[in-house]
Every structure is written in C-alpha cells, then in structure tokens.
Tab-separated table of C-alpha atoms in Angstrom:
chain	number	residue	atom	x	y	z
A	1	MET	CA	-0.339	55.087	25.597
A	2	ASP	CA	-3.128	53.314	27.430
A	3	SER	CA	-2.943	49.707	28.548
A	4	PRO	CA	-5.044	48.047	25.772
A	5	HIS	CA	-3.041	49.758	23.018
A	6	LEU	CA	0.216	48.866	24.763
A	7	THR	CA	-0.841	45.228	25.039
A	8	ALA	CA	-1.811	45.077	21.362
A	9	THR	CA	1.496	46.632	20.352
A	10	LEU	CA	3.491	44.130	22.402
A	11	GLU	CA	1.540	41.230	20.910
A	12	ARG	CA	2.250	42.418	17.364
A	13	GLU	CA	5.938	42.767	18.113
A	14	ALA	CA	6.076	39.339	19.743
A	15	ARG	CA	4.627	37.619	16.701
A	16	PRO	CA	7.252	35.890	14.550
A	17	VAL	CA	7.861	37.579	11.258
A	18	ARG	CA	7.200	35.237	8.347
A	19	ARG	CA	9.673	35.897	5.633
A	20	PRO	CA	8.837	34.695	2.150
A	21	VAL	CA	10.834	31.703	0.997
A	22	ARG	CA	13.104	32.743	-1.834
A	23	ARG	CA	13.121	30.247	-4.661
A	24	THR	CA	16.466	29.697	-6.271
A	25	ARG	CA	17.516	28.047	-9.474
A	26	LEU	CA	18.735	25.071	-7.482
A	27	TRP	CA	15.266	24.460	-6.050
A	28	ASP	CA	13.700	24.884	-9.498
A	29	LEU	CA	16.148	22.337	-10.876
A	30	LEU	CA	15.485	19.865	-8.069
A	31	LEU	CA	11.753	20.134	-8.757
A	32	ALA	CA	12.128	19.993	-12.531
A	33	LEU	CA	14.133	16.760	-12.652
A	34	PRO	CA	11.638	14.478	-10.879
A	35	ALA	CA	8.743	16.199	-12.662
A	36	ALA	CA	10.387	15.517	-16.038
A	37	TRP	CA	11.081	11.921	-15.018
A	38	ILE	CA	7.406	11.366	-14.105
A	39	VAL	CA	6.162	12.961	-17.328
A	40	VAL	CA	8.511	11.034	-19.601
A	41	PHE	CA	8.390	7.581	-18.037
A	42	PHE	CA	5.014	7.431	-16.282
A	43	VAL	CA	2.536	9.810	-17.873
A	44	SER	CA	3.635	9.013	-21.408
A	45	SER	CA	3.457	5.255	-20.802
A	46	MET	CA	-0.006	5.588	-19.252
A	47	VAL	CA	-1.177	7.615	-22.245
A	48	ILE	CA	0.008	4.827	-24.537
A	49	VAL	CA	-1.793	2.224	-22.410
A	50	VAL	CA	-5.027	4.255	-22.468
A	51	LEU	CA	-4.859	4.739	-26.244
A	52	LEU	CA	-4.019	1.086	-26.781
A	53	SER	CA	-7.008	-0.017	-24.692
A	54	PHE	CA	-9.262	1.201	-27.528
A	55	GLY	CA	-7.264	-0.671	-30.158
A	56	ARG	CA	-7.202	-4.184	-31.534
A	57	THR	CA	-4.769	-6.990	-32.293
A	58	GLN	CA	-3.913	-7.868	-35.887
A	59	GLN	CA	-3.712	-11.401	-37.181
A	60	ASP	CA	0.073	-11.360	-36.814
A	61	GLY	CA	-0.321	-10.482	-33.113
A	62	GLN	CA	0.731	-6.848	-33.433
A	63	PRO	CA	-1.406	-4.317	-31.502
A	64	VAL	CA	-2.721	-1.259	-33.312
A	65	PHE	CA	-4.459	1.833	-31.988
A	66	GLY	CA	-8.164	2.315	-32.528
A	67	HIS	CA	-11.336	3.804	-31.096
A	68	ARG	CA	-13.425	0.784	-30.146
A	69	LEU	CA	-14.985	-0.115	-26.796
A	70	THR	CA	-14.835	-3.858	-27.459
A	71	ASN	CA	-12.042	-4.420	-24.949
A	72	TYR	CA	-13.978	-2.686	-22.178
A	73	ASP	CA	-17.115	-4.662	-23.007
A	74	ALA	CA	-15.102	-7.870	-22.602
A	75	LEU	CA	-14.248	-6.941	-19.010
A	76	TRP	CA	-17.778	-7.905	-17.958
A	77	ASP	CA	-17.052	-11.529	-18.797
A	78	GLU	CA	-17.797	-13.873	-15.898
A	79	VAL	CA	-14.240	-15.211	-15.818
A	80	TYR	CA	-12.721	-11.742	-15.505
A	81	LEU	CA	-15.213	-10.665	-12.849
A	82	ARG	CA	-14.498	-13.805	-10.831
A	83	LEU	CA	-10.758	-13.115	-10.955
A	84	PHE	CA	-11.325	-9.529	-9.877
A	85	LEU	CA	-13.500	-10.575	-6.929
A	86	ARG	CA	-10.860	-13.121	-5.928
A	87	SER	CA	-8.175	-10.453	-6.102
A	88	LEU	CA	-10.334	-8.116	-4.040
A	89	THR	CA	-10.875	-10.851	-1.436
A	90	TYR	CA	-7.156	-11.611	-1.226
A	91	ALA	CA	-6.291	-7.907	-0.963
A	92	VAL	CA	-8.822	-7.309	1.823
A	93	ALA	CA	-7.638	-10.405	3.717
A	94	THR	CA	-4.022	-9.310	3.302
A	95	THR	CA	-4.824	-5.832	4.609
A	96	LEU	CA	-6.631	-7.147	7.687
A	97	VAL	CA	-3.915	-9.668	8.544
A	98	CYS	CA	-1.226	-7.009	8.072
A	99	ALA	CA	-3.132	-4.693	10.427
A	100	LEU	CA	-3.383	-7.422	13.076
A	101	ILE	CA	0.351	-8.093	12.811
A	102	ALA	CA	1.668	-4.568	12.284
A	103	TYR	CA	-0.184	-2.692	15.023
A	104	PRO	CA	1.117	-4.767	17.977
A	105	VAL	CA	4.647	-4.716	16.533
A	106	ALA	CA	4.590	-0.954	16.014
A	107	TYR	CA	2.964	-0.428	19.429
A	108	VAL	CA	5.655	-2.372	21.281
A	109	ILE	CA	8.495	-0.650	19.428
A	110	ALA	CA	7.093	2.870	19.805
A	111	LEU	CA	6.069	2.645	23.455
A	112	TYR	CA	8.495	0.118	24.893
A	113	GLY	CA	11.430	0.103	22.481
A	114	GLY	CA	13.390	2.655	24.459
A	115	ARG	CA	16.867	3.288	23.099
A	116	PHE	CA	16.545	0.261	20.806
A	117	LYS	CA	13.742	1.779	18.709
A	118	ASN	CA	15.890	2.586	15.700
A	119	LEU	CA	17.599	-0.792	15.856
A	120	LEU	CA	14.274	-2.622	15.965
A	121	VAL	CA	12.877	-0.605	13.060
A	122	ALA	CA	16.026	-1.320	11.054
A	123	ALA	CA	15.749	-5.044	11.843
A	124	ILE	CA	12.259	-4.988	10.328
A	125	VAL	CA	12.987	-2.826	7.293
A	126	VAL	CA	16.410	-4.099	6.145
A	127	PRO	CA	15.225	-7.600	5.073
A	128	PHE	CA	12.720	-5.954	2.751
A	129	PHE	CA	15.536	-4.333	0.789
A	130	ALA	CA	15.890	-7.701	-0.943
A	131	SER	CA	13.985	-8.107	-4.179
A	132	TYR	CA	10.320	-8.980	-3.768
A	133	LEU	CA	10.708	-11.686	-6.411
A	134	ILE	CA	13.619	-13.298	-4.554
A	135	ARG	CA	11.656	-13.300	-1.310
A	136	MET	CA	8.718	-15.037	-2.994
A	137	TYR	CA	11.079	-17.635	-4.458
A	138	ALA	CA	12.392	-18.209	-0.931
A	139	TRP	CA	8.853	-18.759	0.330
A	140	SER	CA	8.230	-21.191	-2.509
A	141	ALA	CA	11.349	-23.156	-1.569
A	142	MET	CA	10.339	-23.227	2.087
A	143	LEU	CA	6.715	-24.270	1.566
A	144	GLY	CA	7.183	-26.688	-1.356
A	145	ASP	CA	6.346	-30.380	-1.079
A	146	ASP	CA	10.065	-31.098	-0.695
A	147	GLY	CA	10.809	-27.797	1.002
A	148	VAL	CA	12.268	-26.933	4.366
A	149	VAL	CA	9.001	-27.006	6.319
A	150	ASN	CA	7.861	-30.383	5.009
A	151	SER	CA	11.348	-31.827	5.541
A	152	VAL	CA	11.189	-30.834	9.204
A	153	ILE	CA	7.691	-32.338	9.515
A	154	ARG	CA	8.856	-35.655	8.061
A	155	LYS	CA	12.017	-35.810	10.154
A	156	ALA	CA	9.982	-35.113	13.292
A	157	HIS	CA	7.630	-37.979	12.293
A	158	LEU	CA	4.645	-35.650	12.379
A	159	GLY	CA	3.260	-36.922	9.086
A	160	GLY	CA	4.032	-37.183	5.416
A	161	GLY	CA	3.992	-33.444	4.869
A	162	VAL	CA	1.477	-30.691	4.198
A	163	SER	CA	0.512	-29.197	0.840
A	164	PHE	CA	1.047	-25.495	1.434
A	165	LEU	CA	1.422	-24.302	-2.147
A	166	ASN	CA	-1.401	-23.822	-4.641
A	167	THR	CA	-3.730	-22.694	-1.855
A	168	PRO	CA	-5.284	-19.304	-1.064
A	169	TYR	CA	-3.542	-19.363	2.312
A	170	ALA	CA	-0.129	-19.516	0.666
A	171	VAL	CA	-0.980	-16.611	-1.652
A	172	VAL	CA	-2.325	-14.429	1.167
A	173	GLY	CA	0.655	-15.398	3.338
A	174	GLY	CA	3.048	-14.312	0.614
A	175	LEU	CA	1.200	-11.030	0.180
A	176	VAL	CA	1.265	-10.400	3.921
A	177	TYR	CA	4.986	-11.056	4.100
A	178	GLY	CA	5.618	-8.866	1.070
A	179	TYR	CA	3.675	-5.813	2.235
A	180	VAL	CA	3.440	-5.926	6.040
A	181	VAL	CA	6.293	-3.442	6.396
A	182	TYR	CA	4.138	-0.851	4.578
A	183	MET	CA	1.701	-1.153	7.471
A	184	ILE	CA	4.237	-1.165	10.292
A	185	LEU	CA	5.990	2.093	9.379
A	186	PRO	CA	2.912	4.409	9.148
A	187	VAL	CA	1.456	2.968	12.356
A	188	TYR	CA	4.806	3.353	14.116
A	189	ALA	CA	5.061	6.972	12.945
A	190	ALA	CA	1.531	7.696	14.216
A	191	LEU	CA	2.312	6.144	17.588
A	192	GLU	CA	5.513	8.176	17.835
A	193	ARG	CA	3.608	11.425	17.197
A	194	MET	CA	0.832	10.570	19.642
A	195	ASP	CA	0.600	12.702	22.765
A	196	ARG	CA	1.388	10.306	25.627
A	197	SER	CA	-0.472	12.541	28.068
A	198	LEU	CA	-3.719	11.422	26.430
A	199	VAL	CA	-3.016	7.850	27.468
A	200	GLU	CA	-2.192	8.962	31.001
A	201	ALA	CA	-5.436	10.963	31.102
A	202	GLY	CA	-7.342	7.858	30.063
A	203	LYS	CA	-5.763	5.904	32.881
A	204	ASP	CA	-6.635	8.668	35.341
A	205	LEU	CA	-10.286	8.273	34.373
A	206	TYR	CA	-10.150	4.719	35.761
A	207	HIS	CA	-10.207	3.174	32.303
A	208	SER	CA	-8.900	-0.325	31.913
A	209	PRO	CA	-5.893	-0.726	29.575
A	210	LEU	CA	-8.118	-2.224	26.873
A	211	ARG	CA	-10.709	0.530	27.160
A	212	THR	CA	-7.986	3.166	27.127
A	213	PHE	CA	-6.601	1.662	23.938
A	214	TRP	CA	-9.978	1.656	22.175
A	215	SER	CA	-10.997	5.133	23.339
A	216	VAL	CA	-7.643	6.959	23.252
A	217	THR	CA	-4.764	5.208	21.496
A	218	LEU	CA	-6.589	3.799	18.476
A	219	PRO	CA	-8.443	7.044	17.580
A	220	ALA	CA	-5.208	9.027	17.979
A	221	THR	CA	-3.380	6.737	15.522
A	222	ARG	CA	-6.258	6.170	13.145
A	223	ALA	CA	-4.700	8.203	10.342
A	224	GLY	CA	-1.527	6.121	10.375
A	225	LEU	CA	-3.516	2.880	10.435
A	226	PHE	CA	-5.712	3.918	7.512
A	227	GLY	CA	-2.675	5.119	5.580
A	228	GLY	CA	-0.945	1.790	6.122
A	229	MET	CA	-4.055	-0.116	5.063
A	230	LEU	CA	-4.164	1.867	1.841
A	231	LEU	CA	-0.462	1.288	1.170
A	232	VAL	CA	-1.005	-2.464	1.583
A	233	PHE	CA	-4.324	-2.790	-0.233
A	234	LEU	CA	-3.363	-0.979	-3.440
A	235	PRO	CA	-0.296	-3.065	-4.405
A	236	ALA	CA	-1.826	-6.300	-3.070
A	237	LEU	CA	-4.812	-5.915	-5.397
A	238	GLY	CA	-2.618	-5.768	-8.491
A	239	ASP	CA	0.039	-8.246	-7.358
A	240	PHE	CA	0.724	-11.303	-9.519
A	241	VAL	CA	4.057	-12.658	-8.240
A	242	SER	CA	2.677	-14.232	-5.076
A	243	ALA	CA	-0.150	-16.013	-6.899
A	244	GLN	CA	2.189	-17.196	-9.640
A	245	LEU	CA	4.907	-18.624	-7.383
A	246	LEU	CA	2.862	-19.730	-4.364
A	247	GLY	CA	-0.480	-20.467	-5.988
A	248	GLY	CA	-1.865	-22.076	-9.093
A	249	PRO	CA	-4.598	-21.636	-11.712
A	250	ASP	CA	-7.282	-21.787	-9.007
A	251	THR	CA	-5.682	-18.926	-7.072
A	252	TYR	CA	-4.709	-16.616	-9.928
A	253	MET	CA	-5.461	-12.932	-9.457
A	254	ILE	CA	-6.329	-10.173	-11.888
A	255	GLY	CA	-2.645	-9.222	-12.067
A	256	ASN	CA	-1.827	-12.677	-13.420
A	257	LEU	CA	-4.472	-12.269	-16.108
A	258	ILE	CA	-3.073	-8.882	-17.157
A	259	GLN	CA	0.424	-10.343	-17.316
A	260	GLN	CA	-0.791	-13.216	-19.486
A	261	GLN	CA	-2.522	-10.842	-21.887
A	262	PHE	CA	0.689	-8.894	-22.429
A	263	LEU	CA	3.098	-11.847	-22.563
A	264	GLU	CA	1.455	-15.152	-23.432
A	265	GLY	CA	-1.844	-14.091	-24.962
A	266	GLN	CA	-0.328	-11.312	-27.101
A	267	ASN	CA	-3.510	-9.311	-26.572
A	268	TRP	CA	-2.118	-5.965	-25.507
A	269	PRO	CA	-5.343	-3.976	-26.089
A	270	LEU	CA	-7.335	-6.209	-23.711
A	271	GLY	CA	-4.522	-6.131	-21.156
A	272	SER	CA	-4.441	-2.344	-21.475
A	273	ALA	CA	-8.199	-2.111	-20.892
A	274	MET	CA	-7.834	-4.231	-17.745
A	275	THR	CA	-4.988	-2.013	-16.556
A	276	VAL	CA	-6.975	1.179	-17.155
A	277	ALA	CA	-10.026	-0.205	-15.351
A	278	MET	CA	-7.917	-1.194	-12.354
A	279	MET	CA	-6.133	2.172	-12.318
A	280	ILE	CA	-9.475	3.982	-12.304
A	281	GLY	CA	-10.699	1.901	-9.379
A	282	LEU	CA	-7.502	2.444	-7.402
A	283	THR	CA	-7.569	6.167	-8.154
A	284	VAL	CA	-11.125	6.416	-6.822
A	285	LEU	CA	-10.031	4.707	-3.613
A	286	MET	CA	-7.034	7.021	-3.277
A	287	VAL	CA	-9.086	10.182	-3.870
A	288	GLY	CA	-11.711	9.014	-1.381
A	289	TYR	CA	-9.048	8.392	1.251
A	290	LEU	CA	-7.386	11.777	0.679
A	291	ARG	CA	-10.715	13.625	0.862
A	292	ALA	CA	-11.683	11.803	4.053
A	293	THR	CA	-8.298	12.581	5.584
A	294	THR	CA	-8.526	16.260	4.625
A	295	THR	CA	-12.045	16.536	6.047
A	296	ARG	CA	-10.952	14.904	9.312
A	297	ARG	CA	-8.036	17.319	9.672
A	298	ARG	CA	-10.298	20.340	9.116
A	299	GLU	CA	-12.751	19.110	11.726
A	300	ALA	CA	-9.909	18.593	14.179
C-alpha cells in the first residue's frame, strides 16, 4: 500500500466513532413531564388570555369572550402610550446600570477571584433566593421618610432627610437591585470561557490595558453581555412591584396598569390585550437576539 493510501487509512481509523445516542423510556419520560407542564399551565393560560383580549366586560363585571378589536384600538390611547414609553425608559436605564455594575464585578471574580471564585459567586447569588417582593419591601423600609437611611442622616445632623421614594431613581434602583444578578452570571460565564491567551497576545502587541479590554476582552465576552442585557431588560419592562412599592402614580409602569385592569378595574379583556401586545413585543426582541446570535456563531 502506497504512502497516501496508508495515511488516509490511518486518519480514518484515528477518527472517533460517533455512536448514536439510544433514547430510553426514562429520557422520554423526563422530556414529557416538563413539556406537559408547559402545555397545561403556560400555553393553555396564554390561549385564554389571547381569546379574552377580543372579548368584553359585562355590566356585572364578568368578562366574556368575543371577536372585537376594541381592546387593541384602546391601546393607542395617549395615557397607555406614555406609560409604555416610561416603562421602556426605566427598562433601558436598568439594563445600562446593571451592565455598568455587573461587568466589573464579574471581571474581578473571573480573573482575580482565584480559589474564592465559587464563594464569591455564592455570596452574590444566595441573597437573591429571598422573595423579590420581600426584597422590595426591605428597600421601601430603608428608603422611606422614616426609614433607616433618613434616620442615619438626621442623627448625623446632615439635614432633615431626603425623599427617596416616589421618584424614578427609586424605581430604577429597585429594578437594578432586583435583576442585576441576571447580568452578573452570564458575563461571569463568558469571562470564564474566554481564552486568556488572547489577552496576553493583546498585551504583547503593546496595547494598553484599556485598549486591550476594548479590542480583546469585550468582543470575546460580547455574547454573555448581550445575553445578560436581554435577561434584565425583558422582566424589567413588565415589572410592577418596584414601581408600586418604591414609586407612586407618577412613576407607574405598564405592568402596574395591567395589574390594575385585572384586579381593581375589573377589565380583564383590556388587560389581556395589553398583555398580548407586550408579549408580542418581547417575543420580537427575543427572536431578533437569537437570530443575531446564531448568525454571529456561523460567521465565527
């Protein structure tokens, strides 16, 4: 056998043999249970919401199904559009602040955490196991007119106190505290997967640390940063707890309006139409992000 044929034969034999994964009943069962859970409790509820969005409310306050577009026409009201733009502004501000906080934290832990990496990550994640509602109540108690912060200001004779609540800053601060961990973890994972030799190569090219970060580190972790921004933006846009406990009527978001339609206003069809419109917008953002991520991976 000549040399080229011998080389080709050795290469074929050296290739790992891919054996097909054998599906078992256990795997089918593990896949069927969560799929059934999603269909029963999520898909079915969303179908009801979509159908109800075309309905109307009777004089006794009971919602009935229908086929009208009146509820969707009402969404173009100036009040609703203003609330949506406010929610969008708060969500964008929350995402940017979370990025400014999360990236340095994740960077320090991933690159300089050493053997304490897991401990530091746990110290960040464990406090968020507490209920989001309880944490917002804690913020309300801290920032209230008679709260902890104002008590310290008065005792230190720094003034009569500061009105923190019922301001956009309090609402955005609550949103940042509630969702910043969703930004830290994806960025930390991206930094952990990053090839450190790229950073060393950037330094060898006489780049300054800042230029190396912008030209090497940030592009290498861009997927994690964008993923974290999406994980923060989506729930922040529909949040209503922070605005309700830390804000007031002038800082209410679209989530507060939807909650009022279902609870206080007893207008479930209009609340359903608002929910469907928001879900469509968030789905478009999610699909756009996934397509951009897929395209980037193919180009790489």
